Short mmCIF file of C-alpha atoms and ligand atoms in Angstrom, two decimals:
data_model
loop_
_atom_site.label_atom_id
_atom_site.label_comp_id
_atom_site.label_asym_id
_atom_site.label_seq_id
_atom_site.Cartn_x
_atom_site.Cartn_y
_atom_site.Cartn_z
CA MET A 1 121.47 92.72 95.77
CA SER A 2 120.81 89.59 96.03
CA GLY A 3 118.75 86.40 98.16
CA SER A 4 116.67 84.45 96.36
CA VAL A 5 112.48 85.49 94.38
CA LEU A 6 110.43 83.25 93.14
CA VAL A 7 107.66 84.89 90.28
CA THR A 8 104.60 83.47 89.82
CA GLY A 9 103.15 83.56 86.79
CA GLY A 10 107.38 83.83 86.16
CA ALA A 11 106.17 82.62 82.38
CA GLY A 12 103.97 84.74 81.40
CA TYR A 13 104.93 87.93 79.76
CA ILE A 14 105.43 90.69 82.01
CA GLY A 15 106.82 87.99 84.84
CA THR A 16 109.60 86.69 81.79
CA HIS A 17 110.77 90.00 81.48
CA ILE A 18 110.06 90.65 85.44
CA CYS A 19 113.03 87.21 86.21
CA VAL A 20 115.80 87.84 83.11
CA ALA A 21 115.53 92.10 85.55
CA LEU A 22 115.93 89.90 89.03
CA ILE A 23 118.07 87.90 87.37
CA GLU A 24 120.70 90.39 85.41
CA ALA A 25 120.30 92.25 89.58
CA GLY A 26 121.68 89.26 90.73
CA PHE A 27 118.79 87.58 92.37
CA THR A 28 118.13 83.93 92.45
CA VAL A 29 114.66 83.34 90.79
CA SER A 30 113.16 79.75 90.54
CA VAL A 31 109.26 80.20 88.36
CA LEU A 32 105.85 78.65 89.21
CA ASP A 33 103.15 78.46 86.65
CA ASN A 34 100.79 76.42 85.34
CA TYR A 35 101.56 77.04 82.30
CA TYR A 36 97.78 77.65 81.76
CA ASN A 37 98.48 81.16 79.62
CA SER A 38 101.62 81.00 79.17
CA ASN A 39 104.65 78.40 77.22
CA PRO A 40 107.44 76.84 78.91
CA VAL A 41 109.39 77.85 75.98
CA SER A 42 109.43 81.37 77.30
CA LEU A 43 111.89 80.20 80.26
CA ASP A 44 114.39 78.39 77.28
CA ARG A 45 114.51 82.07 76.04
CA VAL A 46 115.50 83.33 79.19
CA ALA A 47 117.64 81.16 80.57
CA HIS A 48 119.52 82.48 77.31
CA ILE A 49 119.46 86.27 77.34
CA THR A 50 120.89 85.38 80.58
CA GLY A 51 123.03 82.49 80.97
CA GLN A 52 121.56 81.56 83.99
CA SER A 53 118.79 78.46 84.37
CA LEU A 54 116.24 79.38 86.69
CA ALA A 55 114.08 76.66 88.76
CA ARG A 56 110.97 75.63 87.34
CA ILE A 57 107.22 74.34 89.55
CA GLN A 58 104.68 73.68 87.08
CA GLY A 59 102.30 73.93 89.77
CA ASP A 60 98.98 76.43 90.03
CA VAL A 61 99.12 79.21 92.68
CA ARG A 62 95.65 77.99 94.02
CA ASP A 63 96.95 74.45 95.43
CA HIS A 64 98.39 75.08 98.49
CA LYS A 65 101.40 71.91 98.84
CA THR A 66 102.42 73.96 95.61
CA LEU A 67 102.92 76.66 97.32
CA SER A 68 104.90 75.50 100.49
CA ASP A 69 107.12 73.25 97.80
CA ALA A 70 107.81 75.89 96.09
CA LEU A 71 108.65 78.26 98.59
CA GLN A 72 110.27 75.20 100.86
CA GLN A 73 112.52 74.43 96.96
CA SER A 74 113.47 78.00 96.78
CA GLY A 75 114.69 79.18 99.53
CA ALA A 76 112.93 82.91 98.25
CA THR A 77 112.85 85.30 100.46
CA ALA A 78 110.65 87.60 98.84
CA VAL A 79 107.66 86.38 95.91
CA ILE A 80 107.13 88.22 92.46
CA HIS A 81 103.11 88.34 91.82
CA CYS A 82 102.43 87.74 88.44
CA ALA A 83 99.74 84.48 88.42
CA GLY A 84 96.65 84.99 87.37
CA LEU A 85 94.06 86.39 84.52
CA LYS A 86 94.17 89.83 82.83
CA ALA A 87 91.35 89.88 79.94
CA VAL A 88 88.89 92.45 81.01
CA SER A 89 86.19 90.88 78.85
CA GLU A 90 86.76 87.50 79.90
CA SER A 91 86.53 88.53 83.03
CA VAL A 92 82.50 90.16 82.15
CA GLN A 93 82.09 85.83 81.03
CA GLU A 94 84.05 84.63 83.57
CA PRO A 95 84.08 86.75 86.39
CA LEU A 96 83.76 83.43 89.36
CA HIS A 97 87.10 81.85 86.52
CA TYR A 98 88.80 85.57 87.79
CA TYR A 99 88.47 85.86 91.10
CA ASP A 100 89.26 81.89 91.71
CA HIS A 101 92.56 82.41 89.91
CA ASN A 102 92.83 85.61 90.48
CA VAL A 103 91.74 85.86 94.69
CA VAL A 104 91.19 82.59 95.33
CA GLY A 105 95.20 82.17 94.21
CA THR A 106 96.35 84.83 96.55
CA LEU A 107 94.85 84.22 99.27
CA ARG A 108 96.97 80.40 99.17
CA LEU A 109 99.51 82.30 98.09
CA LEU A 110 99.70 84.27 101.84
CA GLU A 111 99.06 81.66 103.77
CA ALA A 112 102.08 79.81 102.73
CA MET A 113 104.04 82.61 102.79
CA ALA A 114 102.76 82.53 105.91
CA GLN A 115 103.25 79.22 107.12
CA CYS A 116 106.64 80.01 105.87
CA GLN A 117 108.31 83.33 107.44
CA VAL A 118 108.64 84.75 104.01
CA LYS A 119 106.23 88.57 104.42
CA THR A 120 107.63 90.21 101.37
CA LEU A 121 105.55 90.50 98.23
CA ILE A 122 105.72 92.43 95.51
CA PHE A 123 101.49 92.75 94.32
CA SER A 124 100.67 92.84 90.19
CA SER A 125 98.03 95.34 90.48
CA SER A 126 97.02 97.33 88.36
CA ALA A 127 95.48 100.60 86.26
CA THR A 128 91.86 98.91 86.07
CA VAL A 129 91.24 99.32 89.86
CA TYR A 130 91.40 103.61 89.05
CA GLY A 131 86.87 102.50 86.97
CA ASN A 132 86.70 106.03 84.76
CA PRO A 133 89.06 108.46 86.07
CA GLN A 134 87.42 111.06 88.00
CA PHE A 135 90.40 113.57 86.99
CA LEU A 136 93.52 113.51 85.82
CA PRO A 137 96.14 112.36 85.49
CA LEU A 138 95.41 109.77 87.78
CA THR A 139 97.39 109.78 91.61
CA GLU A 140 97.54 106.16 94.06
CA GLU A 141 94.56 109.08 95.56
CA HIS A 142 92.05 108.80 92.96
CA PRO A 143 88.94 106.77 94.69
CA LEU A 144 88.96 102.96 93.60
CA ALA A 145 85.78 102.25 91.70
CA PRO A 146 86.99 99.13 88.53
CA THR A 147 84.35 98.93 86.55
CA ASN A 148 84.40 95.24 86.06
CA PRO A 149 85.21 91.92 87.28
CA TYR A 150 88.83 91.79 86.13
CA GLY A 151 88.77 95.10 88.09
CA HIS A 152 87.30 94.17 91.26
CA SER A 153 89.10 90.92 91.02
CA LYS A 154 92.13 92.88 91.68
CA LEU A 155 90.71 95.80 94.05
CA MET A 156 89.59 92.71 96.28
CA VAL A 157 93.17 90.98 96.36
CA GLU A 158 94.88 94.94 97.51
CA LYS A 159 92.44 94.42 100.27
CA MET A 160 93.31 91.19 102.24
CA LEU A 161 96.22 92.90 101.54
CA ARG A 162 96.43 95.73 103.75
CA ASP A 163 94.27 94.06 105.26
CA VAL A 164 97.11 91.76 105.87
CA PHE A 165 99.53 94.26 106.47
CA THR A 166 97.01 95.49 109.43
CA ALA A 167 97.15 92.02 110.88
CA ASP A 168 101.37 91.72 111.09
CA PRO A 169 102.22 94.79 109.68
CA SER A 170 106.39 92.59 109.29
CA TRP A 171 104.60 92.39 105.95
CA ARG A 172 106.52 94.04 103.46
CA ILE A 173 103.67 94.91 100.80
CA GLY A 174 103.90 96.37 97.17
CA MET A 175 101.47 96.91 95.15
CA LEU A 176 102.04 97.70 91.36
CA ARG A 177 99.28 99.01 89.51
CA TYR A 178 100.18 98.82 85.91
CA PHE A 179 99.31 101.42 83.36
CA ASN A 180 99.43 99.43 80.15
CA PRO A 181 102.63 97.56 79.70
CA VAL A 182 103.56 97.42 75.34
CA GLY A 183 106.82 95.45 73.50
CA ALA A 184 109.36 93.55 74.33
CA HIS A 185 112.91 92.36 75.52
CA PRO A 186 115.93 93.78 72.33
CA SER A 187 116.48 90.91 72.40
CA GLY A 188 113.26 89.80 70.73
CA LEU A 189 112.90 86.04 72.56
CA ILE A 190 110.87 87.23 74.13
CA GLY A 191 107.46 88.94 74.35
CA GLU A 192 103.46 89.66 73.94
CA ASP A 193 102.17 85.97 72.76
CA PRO A 194 98.50 86.18 73.45
CA GLN A 195 95.94 82.71 73.67
CA GLY A 196 93.36 83.41 70.55
CA LEU A 197 92.33 86.56 69.45
CA PRO A 198 94.64 89.44 70.79
CA ASN A 199 91.88 91.73 73.59
CA ASN A 200 95.22 94.36 73.75
CA LEU A 201 95.64 97.55 71.52
CA LEU A 202 99.50 96.37 70.68
CA PRO A 203 99.55 92.48 70.34
CA PHE A 204 97.02 92.90 67.88
CA VAL A 205 98.60 95.32 65.36
CA ALA A 206 101.91 93.90 65.95
CA GLN A 207 99.90 90.78 64.24
CA VAL A 208 97.97 93.31 61.35
CA ALA A 209 102.27 94.21 60.50
CA ILE A 210 103.20 91.04 60.22
CA GLY A 211 99.64 89.76 58.19
CA ARG A 212 97.97 87.72 60.55
CA HIS A 213 95.08 90.10 60.28
CA PRO A 214 94.06 92.30 57.23
CA VAL A 215 92.91 95.13 59.48
CA LEU A 216 92.71 96.72 62.85
CA ASN A 217 89.42 97.77 64.56
CA ILE A 218 90.14 100.63 65.74
CA TRP A 219 87.21 100.78 68.32
CA GLY A 220 86.08 104.14 68.35
CA ASP A 221 87.36 107.55 66.78
CA ASP A 222 84.22 109.69 68.87
CA TYR A 223 86.12 109.85 72.47
CA ASP A 224 87.03 113.56 73.15
CA THR A 225 90.52 113.01 72.88
CA PRO A 226 92.69 115.22 70.18
CA ASP A 227 91.79 112.91 66.96
CA GLY A 228 88.95 111.47 68.95
CA THR A 229 90.54 108.03 69.31
CA GLY A 230 90.76 105.99 73.04
CA VAL A 231 93.79 107.58 74.80
CA ARG A 232 96.08 105.35 77.31
CA ASP A 233 99.36 105.26 79.22
CA TYR A 234 101.56 103.07 76.96
CA VAL A 235 104.10 101.35 78.96
CA HIS A 236 107.66 99.47 77.86
CA VAL A 237 108.12 96.56 79.83
CA THR A 238 111.24 96.34 80.52
CA ASP A 239 110.57 99.86 81.83
CA LEU A 240 108.33 97.75 83.58
CA ALA A 241 110.38 94.66 85.03
CA LYS A 242 113.04 97.72 86.40
CA GLY A 243 110.18 98.86 88.88
CA HIS A 244 109.78 95.56 90.25
CA LEU A 245 113.31 95.24 91.05
CA CYS A 246 113.73 98.84 92.81
CA ALA A 247 110.38 98.07 95.27
CA LEU A 248 111.76 95.08 95.41
CA GLN A 249 115.36 96.31 96.61
CA GLN A 250 113.42 99.09 98.60
CA LEU A 251 111.35 97.36 99.78
CA ALA A 252 114.06 94.24 101.53
CA ALA A 253 115.81 97.83 102.25
CA SER A 254 112.90 98.75 105.09
CA LYS A 255 114.08 98.56 108.57
CA THR A 256 109.86 98.43 108.69
CA GLY A 257 106.39 96.54 107.21
CA HIS A 258 105.16 98.35 104.93
CA CYS A 259 102.01 98.46 102.11
CA THR A 260 102.03 101.24 99.38
CA ALA A 261 99.82 100.58 95.76
CA ILE A 262 102.72 102.48 93.42
CA ASN A 263 102.21 103.34 89.76
CA LEU A 264 103.82 101.92 87.43
CA GLY A 265 103.14 104.46 83.99
CA THR A 266 104.78 106.89 81.88
CA GLY A 267 102.58 109.64 82.91
CA THR A 268 102.26 110.13 79.07
CA GLY A 269 99.32 109.47 76.62
CA TYR A 270 98.34 107.87 73.49
CA SER A 271 95.91 107.59 71.31
CA VAL A 272 95.01 104.58 69.45
CA LEU A 273 96.39 106.29 66.27
CA ASP A 274 99.19 107.62 67.78
CA VAL A 275 100.92 104.28 68.50
CA VAL A 276 99.20 103.03 65.01
CA ARG A 277 101.92 105.72 63.19
CA ALA A 278 104.67 105.18 65.22
CA PHE A 279 104.33 101.60 64.73
CA GLU A 280 104.19 101.47 61.60
CA GLN A 281 107.09 104.21 61.59
CA ALA A 282 108.81 101.55 63.83
CA SER A 283 108.20 98.38 60.94
CA GLY A 284 107.61 99.92 57.64
CA GLN A 285 105.03 97.65 57.85
CA SER A 286 101.47 99.70 56.73
CA VAL A 287 98.64 98.82 59.36
CA PRO A 288 95.78 98.51 57.66
CA TYR A 289 92.44 99.68 60.05
CA ARG A 290 88.76 101.22 60.42
CA ILE A 291 86.69 102.22 62.57
CA MET A 292 84.21 100.14 64.30
CA PRO A 293 81.68 101.70 67.18
CA ARG A 294 83.15 101.86 71.32
CA ARG A 295 84.29 98.54 72.87
CA PRO A 296 81.68 98.40 76.30
CA GLY A 297 83.97 99.40 79.18
CA ASP A 298 86.16 101.19 77.56
CA VAL A 299 87.08 104.82 78.73
CA ALA A 300 88.19 107.67 76.17
CA THR A 301 91.28 108.88 78.54
CA CYS A 302 93.64 107.33 81.19
CA PHE A 303 97.49 107.64 82.40
CA ALA A 304 99.00 107.38 85.35
CA SER A 305 101.29 109.88 87.67
CA PRO A 306 104.70 108.47 87.76
CA GLN A 307 105.20 110.34 90.73
CA LEU A 308 104.95 107.97 93.91
CA ALA A 309 106.83 105.47 92.29
CA GLN A 310 109.40 108.44 91.37
CA GLN A 311 109.11 109.62 94.88
CA LEU A 312 110.29 106.00 96.54
CA LEU A 313 111.36 103.82 94.69
CA GLY A 314 113.45 106.41 92.29
CA TRP A 315 112.28 104.98 88.81
CA GLN A 316 110.88 106.61 85.71
CA ALA A 317 110.11 104.63 82.60
CA GLN A 318 112.57 105.10 80.05
CA GLN A 319 112.25 104.45 77.13
CA ASP A 320 109.21 106.47 74.49
CA LEU A 321 106.54 104.82 72.02
CA LEU A 322 108.80 104.03 69.55
CA ALA A 323 111.04 102.69 71.44
CA MET A 324 107.32 100.46 72.36
CA CYS A 325 107.03 99.67 69.16
CA THR A 326 110.00 98.68 67.14
CA ASP A 327 110.92 95.96 70.31
CA ALA A 328 107.41 94.94 70.33
CA TRP A 329 108.20 94.91 66.33
CA ARG A 330 111.24 92.78 66.02
CA TRP A 331 109.85 89.72 68.78
CA GLN A 332 106.51 90.13 66.85
CA SER A 333 108.37 89.47 63.37
CA ASP A 334 111.40 86.57 64.81
CA ASN A 335 108.42 85.08 66.48
CA PRO A 336 105.57 85.08 63.49
CA GLN A 337 103.67 82.57 65.39
CA GLY A 338 104.80 82.85 68.70
CA TYR A 339 106.81 80.20 71.06
CA THR A 340 104.44 78.25 69.16
CA ASN A 341 106.17 75.76 67.07
CA ALA A 342 109.12 77.40 68.65
CA LEU A 343 111.90 75.82 69.11
C1 LIG B 401 93.64 100.03 74.27
C2 LIG B 401 93.33 101.18 73.40
C3 LIG B 401 90.95 100.98 72.97
C4 LIG B 401 92.48 97.14 71.02
C5 LIG B 401 93.44 96.19 78.76
C6 LIG B 401 93.08 96.40 80.21
C7 LIG B 401 93.82 95.28 81.40
C8 LIG B 401 95.46 96.31 80.95
C9 LIG B 401 95.69 97.25 80.53
C10 LIG B 401 96.89 94.88 82.44
C11 LIG B 401 91.77 101.29 74.12
C12 LIG B 401 91.75 100.12 71.47
C13 LIG B 401 92.68 97.63 71.62
C14 LIG B 401 91.32 96.88 69.56
C15 LIG B 401 91.23 99.73 69.74
N1 LIG B 401 96.65 95.15 81.31
N2 LIG B 401 92.13 99.06 71.28
N3 LIG B 401 91.92 97.95 69.08
O1 LIG B 401 91.38 99.01 77.24
O2 LIG B 401 93.57 100.83 78.16
O3 LIG B 401 93.68 98.13 79.40
O4 LIG B 401 95.56 97.07 79.20
O5 LIG B 401 95.71 95.19 83.75
O6 LIG B 401 94.47 94.48 80.52
O7 LIG B 401 92.25 96.38 81.00
O8 LIG B 401 94.15 98.05 76.68
O9 LIG B 401 95.45 97.76 74.54
O10 LIG B 401 92.86 96.60 75.17
O11 LIG B 401 93.04 98.99 74.50
O12 LIG B 401 91.24 100.08 68.99
O13 LIG B 401 91.50 96.23 68.82
O14 LIG B 401 92.67 100.06 71.93
O15 LIG B 401 89.58 101.10 72.64
O16 LIG B 401 91.25 102.61 73.30
P1 LIG B 401 93.28 98.31 78.16
P2 LIG B 401 93.62 98.02 75.23
#
């Protein structure tokens, strides 16, 4: 399989891992990124891992000319759209910022793609479109009822994509609903590098283990779960990246148009304390913690049914929690300050 793919947000945590998977599968990859939430050093690392340089366009997906130039310069026949904002708590404070980046950005991208006759798109969606689980495991048929502007923005884009497909069924669209991506490439050269204090569990645990914070706050241990702490479906970011490759290959090979939402999760839930224990085992470091009140908006338990991904894409996550923590620790210990001050 080959071809040219434009990855928006390709310098970010998920985007870099997707670029590695695509290049290693023989694709020519170009990246469009405004480096608002990422560091271009990450793309030097992708080139080092793959031994291939990749074209980079610095710019914003909300700028139509930037997008048209990127599509024309890259000769892309498909787009993987990762560019966007993804912090739930920030989205509550800055909803319009999230609709601008996530919804308007995707609208501009679709306009430019249609103009350039590029109609194969993989969209980075999220399990947050489900909102509070009414049943578990979460299948793609679960009601869509997000509870925050971040989740609303992802659902709005999914609806926009379905309308585009209804108007023109020649589009091939995969909407991949990520559960909790964690871990890092086994080289330790690329990984999660949150700006400021991490909202998410794994990067915070890693920063406690490396000594950047004295203690982990565990937001609630009184949930209806085996040990009282929140349960989530953590998926290794390299497995997630392979899911994009499978989706791209599936869409490109299809004789007809598509617009399909697919969960990317393992189907297994782990609690916060499970993660702490696994990280201590993986790193040999202790992760001190203290129990704090629940975080508003959190649900007790959330994990995927991975059946449809297996059925349609032939994809199944391969790596367990210990591997996720081992690879996350290697990245963190080799890059204590992330990409900042990195060579
Ligand atoms: C996981 C568990 C917390 C931090 C997020 C966002 C969104 C989405 C998936 C892309 C929960 C607990 C966390 C901490 C803690 N990504 N926790 N102390 O909230 O499931 O979802 O990731 O779409 O980014 O929706 O992930 O890592 O924030 O929390 O106790 O310092 O860890 O309460 O139970 P979440 P998370």
